[in-house]
Each structure stands twice: as structure tokens, then as C-alpha cells.
């Protein structure tokens, strides 16, 4: 495969960026109330610069009753007092830019909070009013309208409809405190275009679009019907079948209206979709020069621990990128999923695999989204007391995403391990005692630590795959390997005589010989006597060799 000769442009920064997801309430607490805040993010920017990431994606910090961790927004143009003020935001973004870090903010357009003034107005207005038309209010079924208008289920469990005192029902694909907006209403569209401009004017470099596939519902709000196998919830069809409330063709009109807004600002303002579609082909429709720049590739996160599974996902993603003309994204964890250390087997096994997966992901062309704490090798916290769990899905389904949202350990010997200032309150979720050894301070300087592995990998990725500031993502060349092993070369358009990176991952049951791949650069496991000629099971290594491109 040959390298693309397209010149790299600074506004294409996102094409190969490493983006670090900051779950603001769990990252760093500056004011000591036990909840992370924007001043906390600001104070840790040098850590992120030194880690070697290019950008941060901040989860919602807008005014919110926090029913769903801030994904229930009451005011899209203000910072929640828990997280600080607009002045704190401005100070944070100014510092970030000065350090060369870009800022992506989350935008939540599918639904508002029930505390949003629009929803308040809808409740006090009558059925059929203009105020109700900004949401999806309907009469119920049954003799007295006592049954929900259709069979749609909330992603968080239970029916997707809640009845109001005058007898009408409103749609909420998530919690009842998150009413869905009516995106066929021109005021809704105008409002969000203005919200985009508000944050673009404040200097944000991009947006992560929440539930980007959800804003348009099929006309007439038809039942899902009996396409759902008995005993399954509708949400289990996500990513496998088209549901009448997701991935409707008309949703693309919204993004075709947003793109010119982003393009009218200098410096390469981008948008990444959190979207789920039936097939990778349908997901690819969100991406392109007249729509969004990227969509999360959750197939990589969902891949099981086998060479075949990863190979298939990588090949599919690379083929799709070629079609849409934009590099894909790679994600192993986020604030909605069990942390990958635990998914891969937990304990020492899970950590070995997580470290190997990191080297796989960071060697692939395209952009990478890291979730805070993965650089520390944090596992999911599985034993949080139920009464501390805050995920609204917990009460409805028994499943909770709190275990991946435990505040980060930074330093020290006692909880909350430097998450807040000395003398501050306990963190909103407690870290287990084992996290003392996983703190940033505890891992810094230990060459065998996961943190130092990420630091080294990010530095080498930059050096070996981005010569001369190139943002072109380059190509993968699969190399011959033993069964159960993935091996590929990866380079970017570069001057003759440059080197490329070779990544080898052993997902098989036996150690494999890797003496022929080039000069060893990095190994996911602490060096053993046979390193670097043998690669143990559940580990990965990087080599360098002259570019073949
Ligand atoms: C996806 C977000 O990532 C998740 O945390 C949230 O609960 C839902 N969207 C609803 O906004
Ligand atoms: Mg705080």
C-alpha cells in the first residue's frame, strides 16, 4: 500500500490526534467539595501536556440538575456552579491553548433536562401548544389514553414515555428527566446552531455530539413491533437493526446545516459523533466533508480478545475510512462502558491485555480517544455500595456506569488520593485502597508502570508516525505472522529514508518469536530475559524499520 501524497494541513489536526476524555466530575477537584471541576482540569493541564495528548474532550459541565451526570442540560450557555463559572472555562481554554492542547466540548442535542425553561413552559402550556411542540408530547393509547403512545423503551429501562397531569405523554429515550426535543421544529434547530456558535466564539476546537443518531424519529412514531426477540430489550438491537427512533435519514440534514457553521471558524473546528448504526456503512454516512468529521468506532471497544476479532474490526474500519476519505477513531473505554482492564479479564491478566491493546490502538492510523485513568491501568470498581451509585440506569435496570467514573488517584496514601486539595471533602465516589499504588505520583518514574508505558508510547507515536508535523494518518501494511498474532507496519507520508513503526500483538496462547520485525522500540510487558526476540502471550511490542512506502 502506498502513502497518500496529500499535503498535511494544520486544520486537519483531528485526523491523527490523541484525544483525552475528561469526565469532569471525576478528574480533579480544585475547590474541595469532592466533585471535579473546571479549575481542577486547568490545574492538571501540564500533566496532560506531558502525557503527550493533543486534545481534551470534556464531558458536559453545563447547568444541570445532574440526574444523568450532566447529560441533562438546563442551560447550554452556562457552567454549572458545581463545575465553576464561564470565567473558569475561559481561563482553562486559554491555558490549554497556550500549552498546545485543543478543547472539544460535549453537546447534548437529543434531549434537554426537565429543568430546562422550555420544558417548564411545555408543562404549563396546553396540549397542542407551540411550547409543547418543541418536545414530543402525544396522547396515549387505550380508552382513556392510559397507555403510552407507542412501544418504545427507554435506554435506561422501562417505557420511553411519562404521563403528565393533564393526561398527555412525553417521550424520553433516556431518563424521564431528559425529555427528547422535536428536531422538526425550526426553533430547536436555530437554538442549537446558536449554541454551537456560542462555544465556537469562546474558542472551542470541536464538539462531541451526544446521541448523534437520535434526534430524528420516524414520522408517525411507529411501534418497534415484534422485531425484538423475546426476553430482549430494544436497546440490545442497537448497532444491529434500525429502530424507529435512531439513525433516520433526515438526521443528516442537521449535520449538513452544522458543517458550514464549523467551517466558518478558523483553525479546523471539528465534530465527532457518538452514533450507533446498523452497519459500519450506515455509520460512515455521518462522516464526510459536508457532515461530521468523525464518528466513534465502538466496534473496536466491543472486539473480543482474539486476533481475528481485532483484525476484522481494524480492516472494516480502514476500508470505511477509505470510502469516506477520513481516518477512523479508536476507542477502548469511555464513561459509559466497563473499563477495559476489567473487560479483558480483570486483575493481572486484564492489565496485561489492556497494556497490549494500548500499543495496538496507538499504532493504528487515525485518531485515538483515551478515557481518563486508562493511562493508569485503572480497573472498573465493581464493589461500590449501591447507595452511592448515581447512574439513573441503576434503579431501572440494576446496571450502573458508576464503576468507571470513580475519581482519579493523583497522589498520596489516603483517599481520595490527591483528587481534591488537602483538607477537602471525600470524593463523590470512593476509590478502593488498591488505587494508592495506581496514582499518578506512585507510577511516575517507574519504567514498568502503565503511566510510563503510555507516556513512552505517545512520544514514540509522535516521533515515528508524524514526521515534520504531518497530520496525514498514513497506512497499515499487514505483515506475515503466526496464528493468533497481529503484525503490521504503519507509517505516514514522509521523506525517503524515514522509518516506519511495526506493531506486533500476541493474542494467542503461546509466546512467539519476533526477531525479524526490526529494531525494538517498546514492549507492553517489563523486559524479560528473552526480550525482544520473543513476545509472550497477551503482550505487544513496537519495532522500527526503514519505511517501505
Ligand atoms: C450518551 C452519553 O455518553 C451517556 O453518558 C448519556 O447517559 C447518554 N448519551 C444520554 O445523554
Ligand atoms: Mg469541586
Coordinates of C-alpha atoms in Angstrom, one line a residue, residues 45-548:
X45 CA -3.2 20.6 32.1
X46 CA 0.6 20.4 32.4
X47 CA 0.1 16.7 33.3
X48 CA -1.9 16.1 30.1
X49 CA 0.6 18.0 28.0
X50 CA 3.4 15.9 29.5
X51 CA 1.4 12.7 28.9
X52 CA 1.6 13.7 25.3
X53 CA -2.1 14.1 24.2
X54 CA -3.2 16.6 21.6
X55 CA -6.7 17.5 22.8
X56 CA -9.2 17.0 25.6
X57 CA -12.8 16.2 25.3
X58 CA -14.7 17.5 28.3
X59 CA -18.0 15.8 29.2
X60 CA -20.9 18.2 29.9
X61 CA -20.2 20.9 32.5
X62 CA -23.3 22.9 31.7
X63 CA -26.0 23.9 34.2
X64 CA -27.8 20.7 35.1
X65 CA -29.7 19.0 37.9
X66 CA -27.2 16.2 37.3
X67 CA -29.7 13.4 37.0
X68 CA -27.5 11.8 34.3
X69 CA -24.1 13.2 35.3
X70 CA -24.8 16.5 33.3
X71 CA -26.2 14.8 30.2
X72 CA -29.4 16.5 31.3
X73 CA -28.7 20.2 30.4
X74 CA -30.8 23.0 31.8
X75 CA -28.8 25.9 30.3
X76 CA -26.5 25.2 27.3
X77 CA -24.7 28.5 27.6
X78 CA -23.6 28.4 31.3
X79 CA -21.3 26.4 33.5
X80 CA -22.9 24.5 36.4
X81 CA -21.8 26.1 39.7
X82 CA -20.5 22.7 40.8
X83 CA -18.0 22.9 38.0
X84 CA -17.3 26.6 38.2
X85 CA -18.1 29.6 36.0
X86 CA -17.7 30.7 32.4
X87 CA -14.7 32.7 33.6
X88 CA -13.1 29.4 34.8
X89 CA -13.9 27.9 31.4
X90 CA -12.2 30.8 29.6
X91 CA -9.2 30.6 31.9
X92 CA -9.0 26.8 31.3
X93 CA -9.2 27.1 27.5
X94 CA -6.7 29.9 27.4
X95 CA -4.2 27.8 29.3
X96 CA -4.9 24.7 27.3
X97 CA -4.2 26.6 24.0
X98 CA -1.1 28.1 25.4
X99 CA 0.1 24.5 26.1
X100 CA -0.8 23.4 22.6
X101 CA -3.8 21.4 23.8
X102 CA -7.2 21.7 21.9
X103 CA -10.5 21.5 23.6
X104 CA -13.6 19.6 22.5
X105 CA -16.8 20.1 24.4
X106 CA -19.8 17.8 24.6
X107 CA -23.1 18.9 23.0
X108 CA -26.3 17.2 24.1
X109 CA -28.9 18.0 21.4
X110 CA -31.3 15.0 21.6
X111 CA -32.8 16.0 24.9
X112 CA -32.8 18.7 27.5
X113 CA -33.1 18.5 31.2
X114 CA -36.7 18.6 32.6
X115 CA -35.4 21.7 34.4
X116 CA -34.8 23.5 31.0
X117 CA -37.0 26.6 30.7
X118 CA -38.5 25.2 27.5
X119 CA -39.7 22.1 29.3
X120 CA -41.1 24.1 32.1
X121 CA -43.1 26.2 29.6
X122 CA -44.3 23.0 27.8
X123 CA -45.7 21.6 31.1
X124 CA -47.6 24.8 31.9
X125 CA -48.9 25.1 28.4
X126 CA -51.8 23.1 27.0
X127 CA -51.7 20.1 24.7
X128 CA -51.2 21.2 21.1
X129 CA -49.5 24.5 22.1
X130 CA -46.3 25.8 20.4
X131 CA -44.5 25.2 23.7
X132 CA -45.3 21.5 23.7
X133 CA -44.3 21.2 20.1
X134 CA -40.6 21.8 20.9
X135 CA -40.7 18.3 22.6
X136 CA -42.6 15.1 21.7
X137 CA -45.9 15.2 23.5
X138 CA -48.6 12.8 22.4
X139 CA -51.9 11.5 23.6
X140 CA -51.9 8.0 25.0
X141 CA -53.5 4.8 23.7
X142 CA -56.3 2.9 25.4
X143 CA -59.8 4.0 26.2
X144 CA -58.6 6.9 28.4
X145 CA -55.2 7.4 26.9
X146 CA -53.8 5.5 29.9
X147 CA -51.3 3.5 27.8
X148 CA -48.1 5.0 26.3
X149 CA -48.4 6.3 22.7
X150 CA -46.2 3.5 21.4
X151 CA -44.0 0.6 22.5
X152 CA -40.6 2.4 22.6
X153 CA -38.4 1.6 25.5
X154 CA -36.0 3.9 27.4
X155 CA -32.3 3.1 27.0
X156 CA -32.2 3.3 30.8
X157 CA -35.1 0.7 31.2
X158 CA -38.9 1.0 31.3
X159 CA -41.2 2.8 28.8
X160 CA -39.8 5.8 26.9
X161 CA -42.9 7.8 27.8
X162 CA -44.0 9.6 31.0
X163 CA -47.5 10.9 31.6
X164 CA -48.1 14.5 32.7
X165 CA -51.1 15.6 34.9
X166 CA -53.3 16.7 32.0
X167 CA -53.1 13.2 30.5
X168 CA -50.6 13.7 27.7
X169 CA -47.3 11.7 27.5
X170 CA -43.8 13.0 26.6
X171 CA -41.0 11.0 25.0
X172 CA -37.7 10.4 26.8
X173 CA -35.3 7.9 25.2
X174 CA -33.2 8.2 28.4
X175 CA -34.4 9.2 31.9
X176 CA -37.8 10.9 32.4
X177 CA -35.7 13.9 33.4
X178 CA -34.3 14.0 29.9
X179 CA -37.3 14.9 27.6
X180 CA -36.5 14.4 23.8
X181 CA -36.6 17.5 21.7
X182 CA -38.6 17.7 18.4
X183 CA -35.9 18.3 15.8
X184 CA -38.5 19.0 13.1
X185 CA -39.2 22.3 15.0
X186 CA -37.3 25.2 13.4
X187 CA -36.8 26.9 16.8
X188 CA -34.9 23.8 18.1
X189 CA -32.6 23.8 15.1
X190 CA -32.0 27.6 15.4
X191 CA -31.3 27.3 19.1
X192 CA -28.6 24.6 18.7
X193 CA -26.9 26.4 15.8
X194 CA -26.7 29.4 18.2
X195 CA -25.3 27.2 21.0
X196 CA -22.6 25.9 18.6
X197 CA -21.6 29.5 17.8
X198 CA -21.6 30.4 21.5
X199 CA -18.9 27.8 22.2
X200 CA -17.0 28.3 19.0
X201 CA -16.8 32.0 19.8
X202 CA -15.3 31.0 23.2
X203 CA -12.6 29.2 21.3
X204 CA -13.6 25.5 21.4
X205 CA -11.9 23.4 18.8
X206 CA -14.7 20.9 18.4
X207 CA -17.7 19.1 19.6
X208 CA -18.6 15.6 20.7
X209 CA -22.2 15.1 19.7
X210 CA -24.2 13.1 22.2
X211 CA -26.7 10.5 20.7
X212 CA -25.9 12.0 17.3
X213 CA -28.1 9.3 15.6
X214 CA -31.2 10.0 17.7
X215 CA -32.5 13.5 17.0
X216 CA -35.0 12.5 14.3
X217 CA -37.7 10.0 15.0
X218 CA -39.6 8.1 12.2
X219 CA -42.7 10.0 11.1
X220 CA -45.8 8.9 13.0
X221 CA -43.7 7.4 15.8
X222 CA -44.4 3.8 14.7
X223 CA -44.1 0.9 17.1
X224 CA -40.9 -1.1 17.1
X225 CA -43.1 -4.2 17.0
X226 CA -42.1 -7.8 17.3
X227 CA -38.7 -7.5 15.7
X228 CA -37.2 -7.8 19.2
X229 CA -36.5 -11.3 20.3
X230 CA -38.4 -12.4 23.4
X231 CA -36.7 -11.6 26.6
X232 CA -34.5 -8.9 25.0
X233 CA -34.7 -5.1 25.4
X234 CA -35.0 -2.9 22.3
X235 CA -31.6 -1.3 23.2
X236 CA -30.0 -4.7 22.5
X237 CA -30.8 -4.2 18.9
X238 CA -28.7 -1.1 18.9
X239 CA -26.0 -1.4 16.3
X240 CA -27.8 -4.4 14.7
X241 CA -31.2 -3.2 13.5
X242 CA -32.8 0.1 12.6
X243 CA -35.1 1.3 15.3
X244 CA -37.7 4.0 14.5
X245 CA -36.1 6.4 17.0
X246 CA -32.5 6.0 15.7
X247 CA -30.5 6.6 12.6
X248 CA -33.3 8.1 10.5
X249 CA -32.1 9.5 7.1
X250 CA -33.4 13.0 8.0
X251 CA -30.9 13.4 10.8
X252 CA -28.2 14.0 8.2
X253 CA -29.9 17.3 7.3
X254 CA -29.0 18.6 10.7
X255 CA -25.3 17.9 10.2
X256 CA -25.3 19.4 6.8
X257 CA -26.6 22.6 8.4
X258 CA -23.9 22.4 11.2
X259 CA -20.9 21.8 9.0
X260 CA -20.9 25.3 7.3
X261 CA -21.0 26.8 10.8
X262 CA -17.9 24.9 11.9
X263 CA -16.2 25.7 8.6
X264 CA -16.8 29.4 9.0
X265 CA -14.4 29.5 12.0
X266 CA -10.6 29.4 11.5
X267 CA -8.3 26.7 12.8
X268 CA -10.1 23.5 12.0
X269 CA -13.1 23.2 14.3
X270 CA -14.4 19.6 14.2
X271 CA -17.2 17.4 15.4
X272 CA -17.2 13.7 16.4
X273 CA -20.4 11.8 16.5
X274 CA -21.5 9.4 19.3
X275 CA -23.6 7.4 16.9
X276 CA -24.8 3.9 16.6
X277 CA -26.0 2.5 13.3
X278 CA -27.0 -0.9 11.9
X279 CA -23.8 -1.3 9.9
X280 CA -20.4 0.3 9.5
X281 CA -21.7 1.6 6.2
X282 CA -24.6 3.4 7.7
X283 CA -22.3 4.8 10.5
X284 CA -20.0 6.1 7.8
X285 CA -22.8 8.3 6.4
X286 CA -22.3 10.6 9.4
X287 CA -18.8 11.4 8.3
X288 CA -17.8 13.5 5.3
X289 CA -16.9 16.9 4.0
X290 CA -20.5 18.2 4.3
X291 CA -21.3 16.4 7.6
X292 CA -19.3 15.5 10.7
X293 CA -15.5 14.9 10.8
X294 CA -15.6 11.6 12.7
X295 CA -17.7 9.1 14.4
X296 CA -16.6 6.9 17.3
X297 CA -15.7 3.4 16.2
X298 CA -17.3 1.4 19.0
X299 CA -16.6 -1.9 17.2
X300 CA -13.0 -1.6 18.4
X301 CA -14.2 -1.2 22.0
X302 CA -16.5 -4.2 21.5
X303 CA -13.9 -6.5 19.9
X304 CA -13.2 -9.7 21.9
X305 CA -9.7 -10.6 22.9
X306 CA -8.7 -12.5 19.8
X307 CA -6.5 -11.7 16.7
X308 CA -9.5 -12.5 14.4
X309 CA -11.8 -10.2 16.2
X310 CA -9.4 -7.2 16.2
X311 CA -8.2 -7.9 12.6
X312 CA -11.8 -7.8 11.4
X313 CA -12.6 -4.6 13.2
X314 CA -9.5 -2.9 12.0
X315 CA -9.9 -4.0 8.4
X316 CA -13.5 -2.9 8.3
X317 CA -12.7 0.5 9.9
X318 CA -9.8 1.1 7.4
X319 CA -12.0 0.2 4.5
X320 CA -14.7 2.6 5.7
X321 CA -12.1 5.3 6.2
X322 CA -11.0 4.9 2.6
X323 CA -14.6 5.3 1.4
X324 CA -15.4 8.4 3.5
X325 CA -12.0 9.9 3.0
X326 CA -11.4 10.4 6.7
X327 CA -9.4 8.4 9.1
X328 CA -11.3 6.5 11.8
X329 CA -11.3 6.8 15.5
X330 CA -10.1 4.1 18.0
X331 CA -11.7 3.8 21.5
X332 CA -11.1 1.2 24.2
X333 CA -13.0 2.8 27.1
X334 CA -15.3 5.7 27.9
X335 CA -17.6 6.9 30.8
X336 CA -20.4 4.5 29.7
X337 CA -18.5 1.2 29.4
X338 CA -16.8 -1.1 31.9
X339 CA -13.1 -0.2 31.9
X340 CA -11.2 -2.4 29.5
X341 CA -8.8 -3.8 32.1
X342 CA -11.8 -5.5 33.7
X343 CA -13.5 -6.4 30.4
X344 CA -10.3 -8.2 29.3
X345 CA -10.2 -10.4 32.4
X346 CA -9.5 -8.1 35.4
X347 CA -6.5 -8.4 37.7
X348 CA -3.1 -9.1 36.3
X349 CA -4.5 -10.7 33.1
X350 CA -6.8 -7.8 32.3
X351 CA -3.9 -5.3 32.9
X352 CA -1.5 -7.2 30.6
X353 CA -4.1 -7.3 27.8
X354 CA -5.0 -3.6 28.4
X355 CA -1.4 -2.6 28.0
X356 CA -1.1 -4.7 24.8
X357 CA -4.3 -3.2 23.5
X358 CA -3.0 0.3 24.1
X359 CA 0.1 -0.4 21.9
X360 CA -2.2 -1.8 19.2
X361 CA -4.5 1.2 19.3
X362 CA -1.7 3.8 19.4
X363 CA 0.0 2.2 16.4
X364 CA -3.1 2.5 14.1
X365 CA -3.7 5.3 11.7
X366 CA -6.4 7.8 12.7
X367 CA -7.3 9.4 15.9
X368 CA -7.4 7.8 19.4
X369 CA -9.7 8.6 22.2
X370 CA -8.3 7.8 25.6
X371 CA -10.6 7.7 28.7
X372 CA -9.1 9.3 31.8
X373 CA -7.5 6.8 34.0
X374 CA -6.7 4.2 31.3
X375 CA -3.2 5.6 31.3
X376 CA -3.0 4.5 34.9
X377 CA -4.4 1.0 34.1
X378 CA -7.4 1.6 36.3
X379 CA -9.9 -1.3 36.6
X380 CA -13.6 -0.9 36.9
X381 CA -14.6 -0.5 40.6
X382 CA -17.1 -3.4 40.9
X383 CA -18.0 -3.2 44.6
X384 CA -19.3 0.3 45.1
X385 CA -22.1 0.4 47.7
X386 CA -25.5 0.6 46.0
X387 CA -26.5 3.7 48.0
X388 CA -23.6 5.7 46.5
X389 CA -24.3 4.8 42.9
X390 CA -25.7 7.7 40.9
X391 CA -26.3 6.4 37.4
X392 CA -30.1 6.8 36.8
X393 CA -30.0 3.5 34.9
X394 CA -29.2 1.7 38.1
X395 CA -32.6 2.0 39.7
X396 CA -34.3 1.0 36.5
X397 CA -32.1 -1.9 35.2
X398 CA -29.7 -2.8 38.0
X399 CA -26.8 -1.9 35.7
X400 CA -24.7 1.1 36.5
X401 CA -21.9 3.0 34.9
X402 CA -20.5 4.4 38.2
X403 CA -17.7 1.9 38.4
X404 CA -15.8 3.6 35.5
X405 CA -16.5 7.0 36.9
X406 CA -14.6 6.8 40.2
X407 CA -12.4 9.9 40.8
X408 CA -8.8 9.6 39.6
X409 CA -6.0 8.9 42.1
X410 CA -3.3 11.5 41.8
X411 CA -1.0 11.1 44.8
X412 CA -0.7 10.3 48.5
X413 CA -1.5 7.5 50.8
X414 CA -5.1 8.1 51.8
X415 CA -8.3 8.6 49.9
X416 CA -9.2 10.5 47.8
X417 CA -5.5 10.2 46.7
X418 CA -4.9 13.8 45.8
X419 CA -8.2 14.1 43.8
X420 CA -9.0 17.2 45.9
X421 CA -7.0 19.7 47.9
X422 CA -5.6 18.8 51.4
X423 CA -8.4 19.1 53.9
X424 CA -11.1 18.8 51.2
X425 CA -14.1 16.6 51.4
X426 CA -14.3 12.9 50.4
X427 CA -14.7 12.3 46.7
X428 CA -18.2 11.8 45.4
X429 CA -17.4 8.1 44.8
X430 CA -14.7 6.4 46.9
X431 CA -11.5 4.9 45.3
X432 CA -10.6 1.5 46.6
X433 CA -7.4 1.2 48.7
X434 CA -5.6 -0.6 45.9
X435 CA -5.6 2.7 43.9
X436 CA -2.9 4.1 46.2
X437 CA -0.4 2.2 44.2
X438 CA -2.0 3.3 40.9
X439 CA -1.8 7.1 41.5
X440 CA 0.0 9.3 39.1
X441 CA 2.6 10.1 41.7
X442 CA 3.1 6.4 42.5
X443 CA 3.6 5.4 38.9
X444 CA 5.7 8.4 37.7
X445 CA 9.3 7.4 37.2
X446 CA 8.6 3.7 37.4
X447 CA 9.5 2.4 33.9
X448 CA 7.3 -0.7 34.3
X449 CA 4.2 1.3 35.2
X450 CA 1.3 1.7 32.8
X451 CA 1.6 5.5 33.0
X452 CA 5.2 5.4 31.8
X453 CA 4.2 2.9 29.1
X454 CA 1.5 5.4 27.8
X455 CA 4.0 8.3 28.0
X456 CA 6.6 6.4 26.0
X457 CA 4.0 5.2 23.5
X458 CA 2.6 8.6 22.9
X459 CA 6.1 10.1 22.5
X460 CA 7.2 7.3 20.1
X461 CA 3.9 7.6 18.1
X462 CA 4.6 11.2 17.5
X463 CA 8.2 10.7 16.6
X464 CA 7.7 7.7 14.3
X465 CA 4.4 8.3 12.7
X466 CA 4.2 12.1 12.4
X467 CA 7.3 13.4 10.8
X468 CA 7.6 17.1 10.2
X469 CA 4.2 17.8 11.9
X470 CA 2.3 15.8 9.4
X471 CA -1.3 15.2 10.2
X472 CA -1.9 12.7 7.4
X473 CA -2.7 9.4 9.1
X474 CA -0.7 7.0 6.9
X475 CA -1.4 3.4 6.1
X476 CA -1.4 0.0 7.6
X477 CA 0.5 -2.8 5.9
X478 CA -0.3 -6.3 7.4
X479 CA 2.8 -8.4 7.9
X480 CA 3.1 -12.1 8.0
X481 CA 2.6 -13.5 11.4
X482 CA 1.9 -16.7 13.4
X483 CA -1.8 -17.6 14.1
X484 CA -3.1 -15.5 17.0
X485 CA -0.7 -12.7 16.3
X486 CA -1.3 -9.4 14.6
X487 CA 1.6 -7.7 12.9
X488 CA 1.6 -4.5 10.8
X489 CA 3.7 -1.7 9.7
X490 CA 2.5 1.8 9.9
X491 CA 3.9 5.0 8.6
X492 CA 3.0 8.4 7.3
X493 CA 3.9 10.2 4.1
X494 CA 7.5 11.2 4.8
X495 CA 10.7 11.9 3.1
X496 CA 12.7 9.0 1.7
X497 CA 14.9 7.3 4.2
X498 CA 12.4 7.7 7.1
X499 CA 11.3 4.9 9.3
X500 CA 8.0 3.2 10.0
X501 CA 6.6 1.7 13.1
X502 CA 5.9 -2.0 13.3
X503 CA 3.4 -3.2 15.9
X504 CA 3.1 -6.9 16.9
X505 CA 0.5 -8.1 19.3
X506 CA 0.3 -11.7 20.6
X507 CA -3.3 -12.6 21.4
X508 CA -2.5 -16.3 21.1
X509 CA -1.8 -18.8 23.8
X510 CA 2.0 -19.3 23.2
X511 CA 5.0 -17.0 23.1
X512 CA 6.1 -16.1 19.5
X513 CA 9.4 -15.3 18.0
X514 CA 9.6 -11.7 16.8
X515 CA 13.3 -11.3 16.0
X516 CA 12.6 -10.3 12.4
X517 CA 10.4 -7.2 12.7
X518 CA 13.0 -4.5 13.2
X519 CA 14.8 -2.6 15.9
X520 CA 12.9 -3.0 19.2
X521 CA 11.3 0.3 20.5
X522 CA 8.8 -0.5 23.2
X523 CA 7.3 -3.5 24.9
X524 CA 4.0 -3.7 26.8
X525 CA 5.5 -6.0 29.4
X526 CA 8.5 -5.4 31.6
X527 CA 11.5 -6.8 29.8
X528 CA 12.3 -10.4 30.4
X529 CA 15.4 -12.4 29.5
X530 CA 14.2 -13.2 26.0
X531 CA 13.0 -9.7 25.2
X532 CA 13.0 -8.6 22.5
X533 CA 13.2 -11.7 20.4
X534 CA 10.2 -13.4 22.0
X535 CA 6.8 -11.9 22.6
X536 CA 4.9 -13.5 25.4
X537 CA 1.2 -14.2 25.2
X538 CA -1.1 -11.1 25.9
X539 CA 1.6 -8.6 25.1
X540 CA 2.6 -6.3 22.3
X541 CA 5.8 -4.7 21.1
X542 CA 6.8 -1.9 18.7
X543 CA 9.8 -2.0 16.4
X544 CA 11.1 0.4 13.9
X545 CA 12.4 -0.3 10.4
X546 CA 13.1 1.7 7.2
X547 CA 9.9 2.8 5.6
X548 CA 8.7 0.6 2.7

